[in-house]
Coordinates of C-alpha atoms in Angstrom, one line a residue:
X24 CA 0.0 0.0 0.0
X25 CA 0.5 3.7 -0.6
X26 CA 2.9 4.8 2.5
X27 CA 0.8 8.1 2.6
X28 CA -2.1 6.0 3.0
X29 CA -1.0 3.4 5.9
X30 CA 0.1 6.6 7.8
X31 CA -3.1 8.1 7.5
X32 CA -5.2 4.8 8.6
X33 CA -2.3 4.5 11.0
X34 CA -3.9 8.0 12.5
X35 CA -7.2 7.0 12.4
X36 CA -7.0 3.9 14.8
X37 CA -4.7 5.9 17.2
X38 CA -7.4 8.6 17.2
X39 CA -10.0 5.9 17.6
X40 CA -8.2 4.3 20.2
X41 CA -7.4 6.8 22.2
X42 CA -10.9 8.4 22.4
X43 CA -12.2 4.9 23.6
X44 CA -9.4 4.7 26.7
X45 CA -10.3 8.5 27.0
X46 CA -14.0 7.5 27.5
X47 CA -13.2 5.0 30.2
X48 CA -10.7 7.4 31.8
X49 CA -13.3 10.2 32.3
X50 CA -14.4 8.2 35.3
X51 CA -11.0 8.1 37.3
X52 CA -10.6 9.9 40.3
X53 CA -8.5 12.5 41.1
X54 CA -6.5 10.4 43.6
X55 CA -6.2 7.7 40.2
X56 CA -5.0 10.4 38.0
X57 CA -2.7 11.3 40.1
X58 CA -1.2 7.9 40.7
X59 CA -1.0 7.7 37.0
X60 CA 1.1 11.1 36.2
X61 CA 3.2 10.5 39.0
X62 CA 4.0 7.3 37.8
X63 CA 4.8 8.8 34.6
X64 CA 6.6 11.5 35.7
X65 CA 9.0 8.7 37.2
X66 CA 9.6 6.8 34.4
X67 CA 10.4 9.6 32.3
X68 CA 12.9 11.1 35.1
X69 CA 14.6 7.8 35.4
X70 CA 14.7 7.2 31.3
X71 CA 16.4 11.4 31.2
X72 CA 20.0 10.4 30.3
X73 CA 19.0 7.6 27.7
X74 CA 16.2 9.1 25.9
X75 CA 19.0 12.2 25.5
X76 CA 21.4 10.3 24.2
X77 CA 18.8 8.6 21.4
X78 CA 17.8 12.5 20.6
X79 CA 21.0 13.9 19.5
X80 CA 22.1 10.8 17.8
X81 CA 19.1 10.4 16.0
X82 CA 18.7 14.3 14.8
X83 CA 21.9 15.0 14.8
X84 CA 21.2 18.1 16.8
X85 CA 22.2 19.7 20.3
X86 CA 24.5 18.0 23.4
X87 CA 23.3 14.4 25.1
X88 CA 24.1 15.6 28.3
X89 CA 21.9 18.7 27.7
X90 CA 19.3 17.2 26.5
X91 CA 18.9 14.9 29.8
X92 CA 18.7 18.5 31.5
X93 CA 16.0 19.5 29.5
X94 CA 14.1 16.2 29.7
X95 CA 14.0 16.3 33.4
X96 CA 12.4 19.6 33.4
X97 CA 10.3 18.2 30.9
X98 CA 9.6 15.1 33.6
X99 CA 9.9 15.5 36.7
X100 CA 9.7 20.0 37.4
X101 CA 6.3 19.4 35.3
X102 CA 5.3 17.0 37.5
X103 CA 5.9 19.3 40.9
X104 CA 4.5 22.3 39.0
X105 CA 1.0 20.3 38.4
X106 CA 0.7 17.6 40.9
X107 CA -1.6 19.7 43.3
X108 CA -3.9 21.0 40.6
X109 CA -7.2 19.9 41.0
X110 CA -8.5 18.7 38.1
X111 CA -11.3 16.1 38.3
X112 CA -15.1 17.3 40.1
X113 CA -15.3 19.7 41.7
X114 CA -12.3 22.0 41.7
X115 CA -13.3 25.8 42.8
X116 CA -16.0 26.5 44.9
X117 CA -17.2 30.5 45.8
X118 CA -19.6 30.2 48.8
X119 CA -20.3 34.1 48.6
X120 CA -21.7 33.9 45.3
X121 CA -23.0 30.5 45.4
X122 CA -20.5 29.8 42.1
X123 CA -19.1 26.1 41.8
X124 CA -16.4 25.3 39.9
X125 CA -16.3 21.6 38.0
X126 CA -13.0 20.0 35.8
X127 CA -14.4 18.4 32.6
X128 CA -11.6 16.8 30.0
X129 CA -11.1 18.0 26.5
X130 CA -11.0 14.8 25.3
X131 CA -8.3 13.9 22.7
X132 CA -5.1 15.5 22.2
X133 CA -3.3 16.5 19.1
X134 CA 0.5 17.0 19.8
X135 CA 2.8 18.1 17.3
X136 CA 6.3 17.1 18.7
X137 CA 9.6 19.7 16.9
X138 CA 12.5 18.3 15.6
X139 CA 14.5 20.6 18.6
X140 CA 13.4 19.1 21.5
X141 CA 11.5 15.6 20.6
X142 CA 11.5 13.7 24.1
X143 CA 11.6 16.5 26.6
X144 CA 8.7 18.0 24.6
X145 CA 6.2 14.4 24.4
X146 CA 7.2 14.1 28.4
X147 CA 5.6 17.7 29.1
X148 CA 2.6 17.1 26.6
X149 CA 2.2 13.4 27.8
X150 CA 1.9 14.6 31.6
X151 CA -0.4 17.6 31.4
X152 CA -2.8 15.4 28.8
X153 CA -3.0 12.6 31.8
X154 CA -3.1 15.2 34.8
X155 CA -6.3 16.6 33.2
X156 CA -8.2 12.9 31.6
X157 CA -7.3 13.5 28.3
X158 CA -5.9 11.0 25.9
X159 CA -2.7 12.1 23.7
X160 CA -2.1 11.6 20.0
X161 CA 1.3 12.7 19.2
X162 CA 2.8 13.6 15.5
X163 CA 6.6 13.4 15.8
X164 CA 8.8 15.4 13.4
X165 CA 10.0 13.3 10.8
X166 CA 13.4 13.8 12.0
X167 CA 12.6 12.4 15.2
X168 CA 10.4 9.1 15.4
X169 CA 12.7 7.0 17.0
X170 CA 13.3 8.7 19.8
X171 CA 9.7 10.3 20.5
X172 CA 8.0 7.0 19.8
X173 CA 10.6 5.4 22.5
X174 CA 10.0 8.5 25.2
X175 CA 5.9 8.0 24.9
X176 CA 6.0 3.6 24.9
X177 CA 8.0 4.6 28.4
X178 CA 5.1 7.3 29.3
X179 CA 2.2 4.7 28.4
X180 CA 3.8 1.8 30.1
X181 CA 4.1 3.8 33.6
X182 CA 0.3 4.9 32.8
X183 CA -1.0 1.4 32.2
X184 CA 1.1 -0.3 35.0
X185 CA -0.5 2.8 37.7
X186 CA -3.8 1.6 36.3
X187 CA -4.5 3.5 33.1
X188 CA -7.1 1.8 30.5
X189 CA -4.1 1.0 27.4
X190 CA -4.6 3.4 24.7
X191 CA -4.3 7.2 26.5
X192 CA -1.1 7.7 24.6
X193 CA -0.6 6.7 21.0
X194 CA 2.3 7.6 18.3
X195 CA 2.0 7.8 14.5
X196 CA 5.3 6.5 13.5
X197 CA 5.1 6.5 9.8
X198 CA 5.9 11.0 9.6
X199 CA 3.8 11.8 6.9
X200 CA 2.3 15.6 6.7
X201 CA -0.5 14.4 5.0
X202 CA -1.4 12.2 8.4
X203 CA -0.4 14.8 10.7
X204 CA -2.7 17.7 8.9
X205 CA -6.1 15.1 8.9
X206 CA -4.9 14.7 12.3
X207 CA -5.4 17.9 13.4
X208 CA -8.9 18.1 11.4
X209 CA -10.3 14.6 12.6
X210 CA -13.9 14.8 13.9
X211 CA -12.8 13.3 17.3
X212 CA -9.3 15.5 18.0
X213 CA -10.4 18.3 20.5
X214 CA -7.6 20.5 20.9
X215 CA -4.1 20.7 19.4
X216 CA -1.0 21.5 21.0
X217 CA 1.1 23.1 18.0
X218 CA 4.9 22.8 18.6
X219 CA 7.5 23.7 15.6
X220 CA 8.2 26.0 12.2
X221 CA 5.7 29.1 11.8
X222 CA 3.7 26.7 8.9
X223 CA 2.9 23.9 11.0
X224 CA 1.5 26.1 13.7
X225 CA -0.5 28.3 10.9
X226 CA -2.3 24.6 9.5
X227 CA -2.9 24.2 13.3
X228 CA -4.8 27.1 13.7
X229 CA -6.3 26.7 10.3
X230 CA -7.2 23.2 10.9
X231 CA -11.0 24.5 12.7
X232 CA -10.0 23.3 16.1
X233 CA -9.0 25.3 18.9
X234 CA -5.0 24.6 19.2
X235 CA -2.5 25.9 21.8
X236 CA 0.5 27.1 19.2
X237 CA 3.9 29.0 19.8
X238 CA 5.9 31.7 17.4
X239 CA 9.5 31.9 16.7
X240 CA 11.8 32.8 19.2
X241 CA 14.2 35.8 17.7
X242 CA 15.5 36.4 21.8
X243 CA 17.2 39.9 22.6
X244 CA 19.4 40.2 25.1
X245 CA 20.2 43.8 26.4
X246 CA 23.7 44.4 29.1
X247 CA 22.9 47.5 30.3
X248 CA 26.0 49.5 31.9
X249 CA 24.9 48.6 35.8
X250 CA 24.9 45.0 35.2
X251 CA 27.1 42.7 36.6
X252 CA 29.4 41.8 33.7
X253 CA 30.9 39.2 34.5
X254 CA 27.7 37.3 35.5
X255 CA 25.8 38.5 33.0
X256 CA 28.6 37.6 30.5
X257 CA 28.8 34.0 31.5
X258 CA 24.8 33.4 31.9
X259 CA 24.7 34.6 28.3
X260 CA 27.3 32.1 26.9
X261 CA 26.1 29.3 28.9
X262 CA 22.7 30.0 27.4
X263 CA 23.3 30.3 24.1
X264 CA 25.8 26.4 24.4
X265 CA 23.0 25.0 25.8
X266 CA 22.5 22.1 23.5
X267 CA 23.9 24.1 21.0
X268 CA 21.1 27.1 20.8
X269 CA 17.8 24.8 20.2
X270 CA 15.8 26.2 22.6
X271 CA 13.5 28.8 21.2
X272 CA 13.9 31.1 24.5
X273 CA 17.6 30.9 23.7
X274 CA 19.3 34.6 23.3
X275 CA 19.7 35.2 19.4
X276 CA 21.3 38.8 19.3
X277 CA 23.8 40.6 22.0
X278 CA 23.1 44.3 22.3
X279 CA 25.6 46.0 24.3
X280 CA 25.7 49.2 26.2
X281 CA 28.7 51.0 24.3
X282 CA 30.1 52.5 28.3
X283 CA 30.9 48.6 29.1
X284 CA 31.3 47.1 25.7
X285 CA 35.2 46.7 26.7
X286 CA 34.5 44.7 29.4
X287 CA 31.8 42.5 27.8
X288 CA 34.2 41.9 24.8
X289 CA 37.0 41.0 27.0
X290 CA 34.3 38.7 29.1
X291 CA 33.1 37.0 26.1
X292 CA 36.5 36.3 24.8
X293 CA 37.2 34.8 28.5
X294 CA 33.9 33.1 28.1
X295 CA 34.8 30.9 25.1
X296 CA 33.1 33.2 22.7
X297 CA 34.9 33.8 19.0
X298 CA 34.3 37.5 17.8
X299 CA 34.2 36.8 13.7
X300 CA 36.7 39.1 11.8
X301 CA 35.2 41.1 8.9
X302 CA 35.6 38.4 5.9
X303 CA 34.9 35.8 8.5
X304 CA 31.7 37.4 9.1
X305 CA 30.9 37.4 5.1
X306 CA 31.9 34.0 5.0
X307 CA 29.3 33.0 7.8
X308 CA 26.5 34.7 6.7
X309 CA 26.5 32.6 3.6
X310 CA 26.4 29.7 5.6
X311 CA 23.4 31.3 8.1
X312 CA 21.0 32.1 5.2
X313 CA 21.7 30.8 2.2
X314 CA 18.5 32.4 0.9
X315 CA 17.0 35.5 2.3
X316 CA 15.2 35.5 5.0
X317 CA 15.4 31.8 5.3
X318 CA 18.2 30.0 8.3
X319 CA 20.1 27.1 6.9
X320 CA 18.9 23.9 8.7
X321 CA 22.2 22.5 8.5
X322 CA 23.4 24.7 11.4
X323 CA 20.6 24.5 13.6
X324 CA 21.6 22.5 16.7
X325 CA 25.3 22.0 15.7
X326 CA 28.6 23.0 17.0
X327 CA 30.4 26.1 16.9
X328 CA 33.3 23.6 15.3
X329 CA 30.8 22.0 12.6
X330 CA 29.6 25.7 11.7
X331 CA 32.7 27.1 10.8
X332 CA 33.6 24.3 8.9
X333 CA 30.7 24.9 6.8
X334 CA 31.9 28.7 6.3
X335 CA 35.8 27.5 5.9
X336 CA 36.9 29.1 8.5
X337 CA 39.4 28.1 11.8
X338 CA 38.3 28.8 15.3
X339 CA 40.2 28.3 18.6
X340 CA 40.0 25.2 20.3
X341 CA 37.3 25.3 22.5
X342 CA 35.5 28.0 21.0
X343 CA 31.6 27.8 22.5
X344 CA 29.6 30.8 20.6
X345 CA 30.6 32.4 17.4
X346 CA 30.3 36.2 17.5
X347 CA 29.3 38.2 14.0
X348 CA 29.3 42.4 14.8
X349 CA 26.4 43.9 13.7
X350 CA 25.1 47.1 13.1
X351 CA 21.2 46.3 11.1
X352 CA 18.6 44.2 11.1
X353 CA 16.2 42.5 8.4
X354 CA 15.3 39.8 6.6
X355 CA 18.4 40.2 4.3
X356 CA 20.8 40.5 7.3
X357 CA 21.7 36.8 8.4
X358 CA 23.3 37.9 11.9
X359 CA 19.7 39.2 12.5
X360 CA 17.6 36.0 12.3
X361 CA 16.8 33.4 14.6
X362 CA 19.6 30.9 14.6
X363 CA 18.8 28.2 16.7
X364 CA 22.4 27.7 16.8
X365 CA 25.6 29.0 18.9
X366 CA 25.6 32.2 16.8
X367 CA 25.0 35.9 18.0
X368 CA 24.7 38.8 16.7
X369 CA 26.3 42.2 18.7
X370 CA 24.9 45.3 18.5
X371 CA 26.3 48.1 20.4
X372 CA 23.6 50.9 22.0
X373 CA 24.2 54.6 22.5
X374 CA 21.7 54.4 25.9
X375 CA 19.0 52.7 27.2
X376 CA 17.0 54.4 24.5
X377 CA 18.6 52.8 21.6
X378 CA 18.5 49.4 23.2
X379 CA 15.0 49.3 22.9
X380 CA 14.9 50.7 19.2
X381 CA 17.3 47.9 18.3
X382 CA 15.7 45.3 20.8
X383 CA 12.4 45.6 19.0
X384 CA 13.5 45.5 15.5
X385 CA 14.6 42.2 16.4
X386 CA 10.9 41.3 17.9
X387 CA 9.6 42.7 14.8
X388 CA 11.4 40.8 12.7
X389 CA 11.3 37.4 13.9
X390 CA 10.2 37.2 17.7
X391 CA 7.2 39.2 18.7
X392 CA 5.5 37.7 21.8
X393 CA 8.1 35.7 22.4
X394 CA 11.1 36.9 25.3
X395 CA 13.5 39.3 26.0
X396 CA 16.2 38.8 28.0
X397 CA 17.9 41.6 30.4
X398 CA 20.8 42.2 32.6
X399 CA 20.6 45.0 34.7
X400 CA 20.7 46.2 38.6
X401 CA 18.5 49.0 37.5
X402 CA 14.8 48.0 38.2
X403 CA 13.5 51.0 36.9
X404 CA 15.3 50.1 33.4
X405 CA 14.1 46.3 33.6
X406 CA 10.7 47.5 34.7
X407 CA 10.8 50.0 31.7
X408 CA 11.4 47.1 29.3
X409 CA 8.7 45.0 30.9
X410 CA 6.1 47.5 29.9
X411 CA 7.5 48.7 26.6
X412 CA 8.5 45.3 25.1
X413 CA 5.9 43.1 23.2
X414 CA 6.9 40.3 24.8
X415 CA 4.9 37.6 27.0
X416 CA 8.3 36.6 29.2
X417 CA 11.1 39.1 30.1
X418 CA 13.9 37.4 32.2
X419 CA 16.4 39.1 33.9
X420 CA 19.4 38.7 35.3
X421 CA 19.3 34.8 34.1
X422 CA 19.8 32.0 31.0
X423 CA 17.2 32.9 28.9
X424 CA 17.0 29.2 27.2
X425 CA 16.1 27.6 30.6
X426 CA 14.7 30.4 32.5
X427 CA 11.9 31.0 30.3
X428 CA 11.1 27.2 30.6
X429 CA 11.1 27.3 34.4
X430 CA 14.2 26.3 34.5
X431 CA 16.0 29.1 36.9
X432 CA 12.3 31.3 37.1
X433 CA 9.2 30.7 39.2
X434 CA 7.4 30.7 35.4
X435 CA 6.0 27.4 35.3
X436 CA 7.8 24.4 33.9
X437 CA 6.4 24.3 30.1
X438 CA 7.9 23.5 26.3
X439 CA 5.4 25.4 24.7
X440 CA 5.6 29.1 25.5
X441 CA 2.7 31.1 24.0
X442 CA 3.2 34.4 22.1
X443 CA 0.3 35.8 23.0
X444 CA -1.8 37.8 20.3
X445 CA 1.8 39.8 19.9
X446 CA 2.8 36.8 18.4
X447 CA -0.3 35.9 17.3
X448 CA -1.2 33.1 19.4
X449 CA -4.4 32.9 22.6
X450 CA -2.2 32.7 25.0
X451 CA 0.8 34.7 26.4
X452 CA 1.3 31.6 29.2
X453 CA 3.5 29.0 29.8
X454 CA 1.2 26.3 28.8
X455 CA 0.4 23.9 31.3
X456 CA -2.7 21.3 32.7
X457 CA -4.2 24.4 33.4
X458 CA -5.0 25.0 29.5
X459 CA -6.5 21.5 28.9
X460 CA -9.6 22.0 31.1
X461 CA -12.7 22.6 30.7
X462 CA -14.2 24.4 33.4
X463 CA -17.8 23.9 34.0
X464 CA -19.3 26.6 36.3
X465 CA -22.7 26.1 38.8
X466 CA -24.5 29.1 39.9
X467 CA -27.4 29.8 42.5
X468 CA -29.6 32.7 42.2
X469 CA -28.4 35.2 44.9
X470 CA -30.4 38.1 43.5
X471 CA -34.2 39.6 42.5
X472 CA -34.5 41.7 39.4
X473 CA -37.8 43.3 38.8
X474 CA -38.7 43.6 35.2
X475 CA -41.4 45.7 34.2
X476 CA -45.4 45.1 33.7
X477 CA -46.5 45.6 30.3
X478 CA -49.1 48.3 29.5
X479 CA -52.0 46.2 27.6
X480 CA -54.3 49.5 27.0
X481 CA -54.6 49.9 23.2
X482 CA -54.1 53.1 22.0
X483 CA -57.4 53.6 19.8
X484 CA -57.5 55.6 16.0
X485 CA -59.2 58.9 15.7
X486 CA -62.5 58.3 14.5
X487 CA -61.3 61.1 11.5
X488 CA -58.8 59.1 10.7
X489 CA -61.4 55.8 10.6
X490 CA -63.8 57.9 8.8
X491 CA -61.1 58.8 5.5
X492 CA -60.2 55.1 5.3
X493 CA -63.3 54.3 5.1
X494 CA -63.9 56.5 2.1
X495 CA -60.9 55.8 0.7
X496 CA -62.0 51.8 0.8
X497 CA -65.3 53.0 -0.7
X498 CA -64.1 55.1 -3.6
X499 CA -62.6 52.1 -4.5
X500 CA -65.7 49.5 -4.6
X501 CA -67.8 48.9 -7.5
X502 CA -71.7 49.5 -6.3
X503 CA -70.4 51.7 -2.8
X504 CA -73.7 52.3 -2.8
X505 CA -75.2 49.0 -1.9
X506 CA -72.5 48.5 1.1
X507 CA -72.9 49.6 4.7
X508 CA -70.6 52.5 5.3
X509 CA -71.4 51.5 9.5
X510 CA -70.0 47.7 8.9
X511 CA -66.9 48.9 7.3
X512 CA -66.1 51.4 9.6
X513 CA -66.3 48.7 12.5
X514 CA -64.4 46.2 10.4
X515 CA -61.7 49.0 9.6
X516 CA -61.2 49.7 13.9
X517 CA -61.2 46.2 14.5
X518 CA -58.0 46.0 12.0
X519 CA -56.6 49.0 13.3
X520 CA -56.6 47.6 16.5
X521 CA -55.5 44.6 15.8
X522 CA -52.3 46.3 14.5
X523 CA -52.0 48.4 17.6
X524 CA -51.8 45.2 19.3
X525 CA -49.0 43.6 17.2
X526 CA -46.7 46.5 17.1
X527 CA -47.5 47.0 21.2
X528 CA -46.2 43.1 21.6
X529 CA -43.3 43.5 19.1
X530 CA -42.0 46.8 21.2
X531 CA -43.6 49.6 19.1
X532 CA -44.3 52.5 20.3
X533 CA -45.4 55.1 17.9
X534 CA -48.7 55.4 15.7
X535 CA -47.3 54.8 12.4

């Protein structure tokens, strides 16, 4: 058979499948639930270093040991960030104004896994789709079947051993689009959780079903002249290494504050960062966007070494961020983009001021909604950029990559950060259980309203104005003579009234 068409009958008995364990799961309790997603939660800790190890082998992308990080915040600081949620009966209850809250499921999940982060991502979607009695039907990126199809059989083991019904969580393992978009329009998916390239999530939200997506990620990262350079400096680089840049969070572009730029440049350079000469820098951006407005995939998750290799050029031993200098952004300026790799831009700001100009030229051209990161002991300035910025997440003072996951925040633990409608997405939240419920609400009558009585008194015609319709009808009868002026006066009140009556009940109020 037709490949395109096993995958797509493939999707349909997941889909069928997973609504049936879905229907028997509606009955748990909240005490089985939460047997169930801490048993998962477990499972997926304890598998961390493995499944890490099968994700960068497989795609070819980020650091093992890095990716173990990411997949126990995707496990087990998940887990601690949901596991006193109420989410089954009754959940909220307002005895003032007699409101009750109750937790009802969505039903079944559509999750679109990326390429970037394909185990740590199906550990967060898997665990908030169980902590709320939802089923889970998860499209991995073609890049990355093995090793999401290996991280949800460990999730759906844990589940059925803690007493799950078998079928919550199902895989398609056959990566065809055409399955994954009928996916997201099949009559019995109720929500989709969109996680990848700008298309995907557009088909998402295209697809007729409500769906949780995210935007791109084009991070700024402002040192303003109070910070604390040498911190600031080493959060930054650690950041951007962190398996190699394929967190969306991650800090794309470097703007400076041109009274410390010195001391930044000399901490970079300490740091492990390589500041590109002039021809190196033409040589790289050949390799960063190929065409236009468009990053090459070939760097995304790879090494500073592999990257210049691909430009031609020879780095230090060591070397953990490349460095281009940078003085404009656009679609046509490579620097500019969102890299997804160990490769920053610098831009150097006059003030405060200028920061922000050049901070939101980057937002506009690649990261609206998304995150800015900030380094400063000036609240006032941090607090100025919190307002200003059309951003959902500003972090300060921290890694951007991991803080805006939870990481080193109190935000809550989450691989799919919402854009908010900056970024055109419904939510500006770390999404969480919290987004997969429905929440029904129960309300007493606590007060009286008195509506007002309805006049029934008919307004009676003139008799004048009787009288000339009565001539009028008369004029226009053959024989007038031989008919009873008296009878079709009465029969003309009796429709005048009539009317009165109709327009009073329809809300008229004039004698027109």
């Amino acid at each position: 058979m037709d490949k395109d068409l096993l995958a797509i009958q493939e999707m349909r008995t997941a889909v069928k499948n997973a609504k049936s364990a879905q229907q028997k799961f509606m009955s748990f309790s909240q005490e089985q639930v939460d047997r169930i997603v801490k048993a998962v939660a477990d499972a997926a800790y304890a598998k961390s270093a493995e499944l890490g190890r099968m994700a960068a082998e497989e795609t070819g992308m980020g650091v093992p040991e890095h990716k173990k990080i990411k997949n126990e915040v995707g496990s087990r600081a998940v887990y601690e960030s949901i596991k006193d949620l109420k989410t089954v009966g009754v959940i909220g209850e307002d005895k003032g104004k007699k409101v009750v809250e109750i937790a009802a499921p969505f039903g079944v999940v559509a999750a679109i896994i990326p390429t970037t982060n394909p185990t740590s991502t199906a550990f967060f979607k898997t665990l908030i789709s169980l902590k709320t009695r939802n089923a889970i039907v998860v499209s991995p990126h073609p890049y990355a079947v093995k090793c999401t199809e290996a991280a949800l059989k460990v999730c759906e083991e844990a589940a059925v051993e803690a007493g799950a019904p078998p079928g919550l969580v199902q895989c398609l393992t056959m990566a065809s689009m055409d399955a994954t978009q009928q996916l997201m329009k099949h009559r019995d998916v109720n929500v989709i959780l969109a996680t990848g390239g700008s298309a995907l999530v557009r088909a998402a939200y295209s697809s007729g079903k409500p769906a949780y997506g995210v935007g791109p990620g084009n991070v700024p990262v402002y040192i303003e002249r109070t910070a604390k350079i040498e911190k600031a400096v080493e959060n930054i680089v650690n950041s951007k290494s962190f398996d190699y840049g394929t967190i969306c969070a991650t800090e794309q572009a470097i703007v400076i504050d041109h009274n410390v730029k010195e001391r930044i440049v000399r901490e970079l350079k300490k740091n492990g960062a390589y500041i590109l000469n002039a021809e190196e820098k033409e040589k790289m951006e050949k390799v960063i966007s190929p065409v236009p407005g468009k990053v090459n995939p070939k760097i995304v998750g790879k090494s500073p070494q592999t990257i210049a290799d691909l430009a031609g050029i020879t780095i230090p031993e060591g070397t953990r961020v490349l460095i281009g200098e940078e003085t404009e952004v656009g679609k046509d300026i490579p620097f500019s983009l969102e890299k997804l790799s160990p490769v920053f831009a610098m831009y150097t700001a006059r003030d405060s001021n200028h920061a922000k100009e050049l901070c939101l030229s980057l937002l506009y051209l690649g990261g609206r909604g998304h995150s800015l990161s900030l380094h400063t002991e000036n609240d006032k300035v941090a607090r100025e950029f919190a307002i200003e910025m059309p951003v959902s997440r500003i972090l300060v003072n921290t890694m951007s990559s991991i803080g805006a996951v939870g990481g080193t925040t109190g935000l809550l633990p989450s691989m799919t950060l919402g854009c908010g409608t900056f970024g055109g997405n419904i939510t500006s939240d770390n999404v969480s259980a919290k987004h997969l419920l429905n929440i029904k609400r129960m309300a007493y009558g606590i007060k009286e309203v008195d509506l007002p009585k309805l006049t029934t008194a008919v307004k009676p015609k003139p008799a004048d104005q009787t009288e000339e319709i009565v001539k009028e009808v008369l004029k226009s009868v053959n024989g007038a003579s031989k008919v009873d002026p008296k009878m079709v006066s009465e029969l003309v009140e009796q429709i005048v009234n009539q009317i009165q009556k109709q327009k009073q009940f329809l809300g008229g109020n004039n004698d027109e």
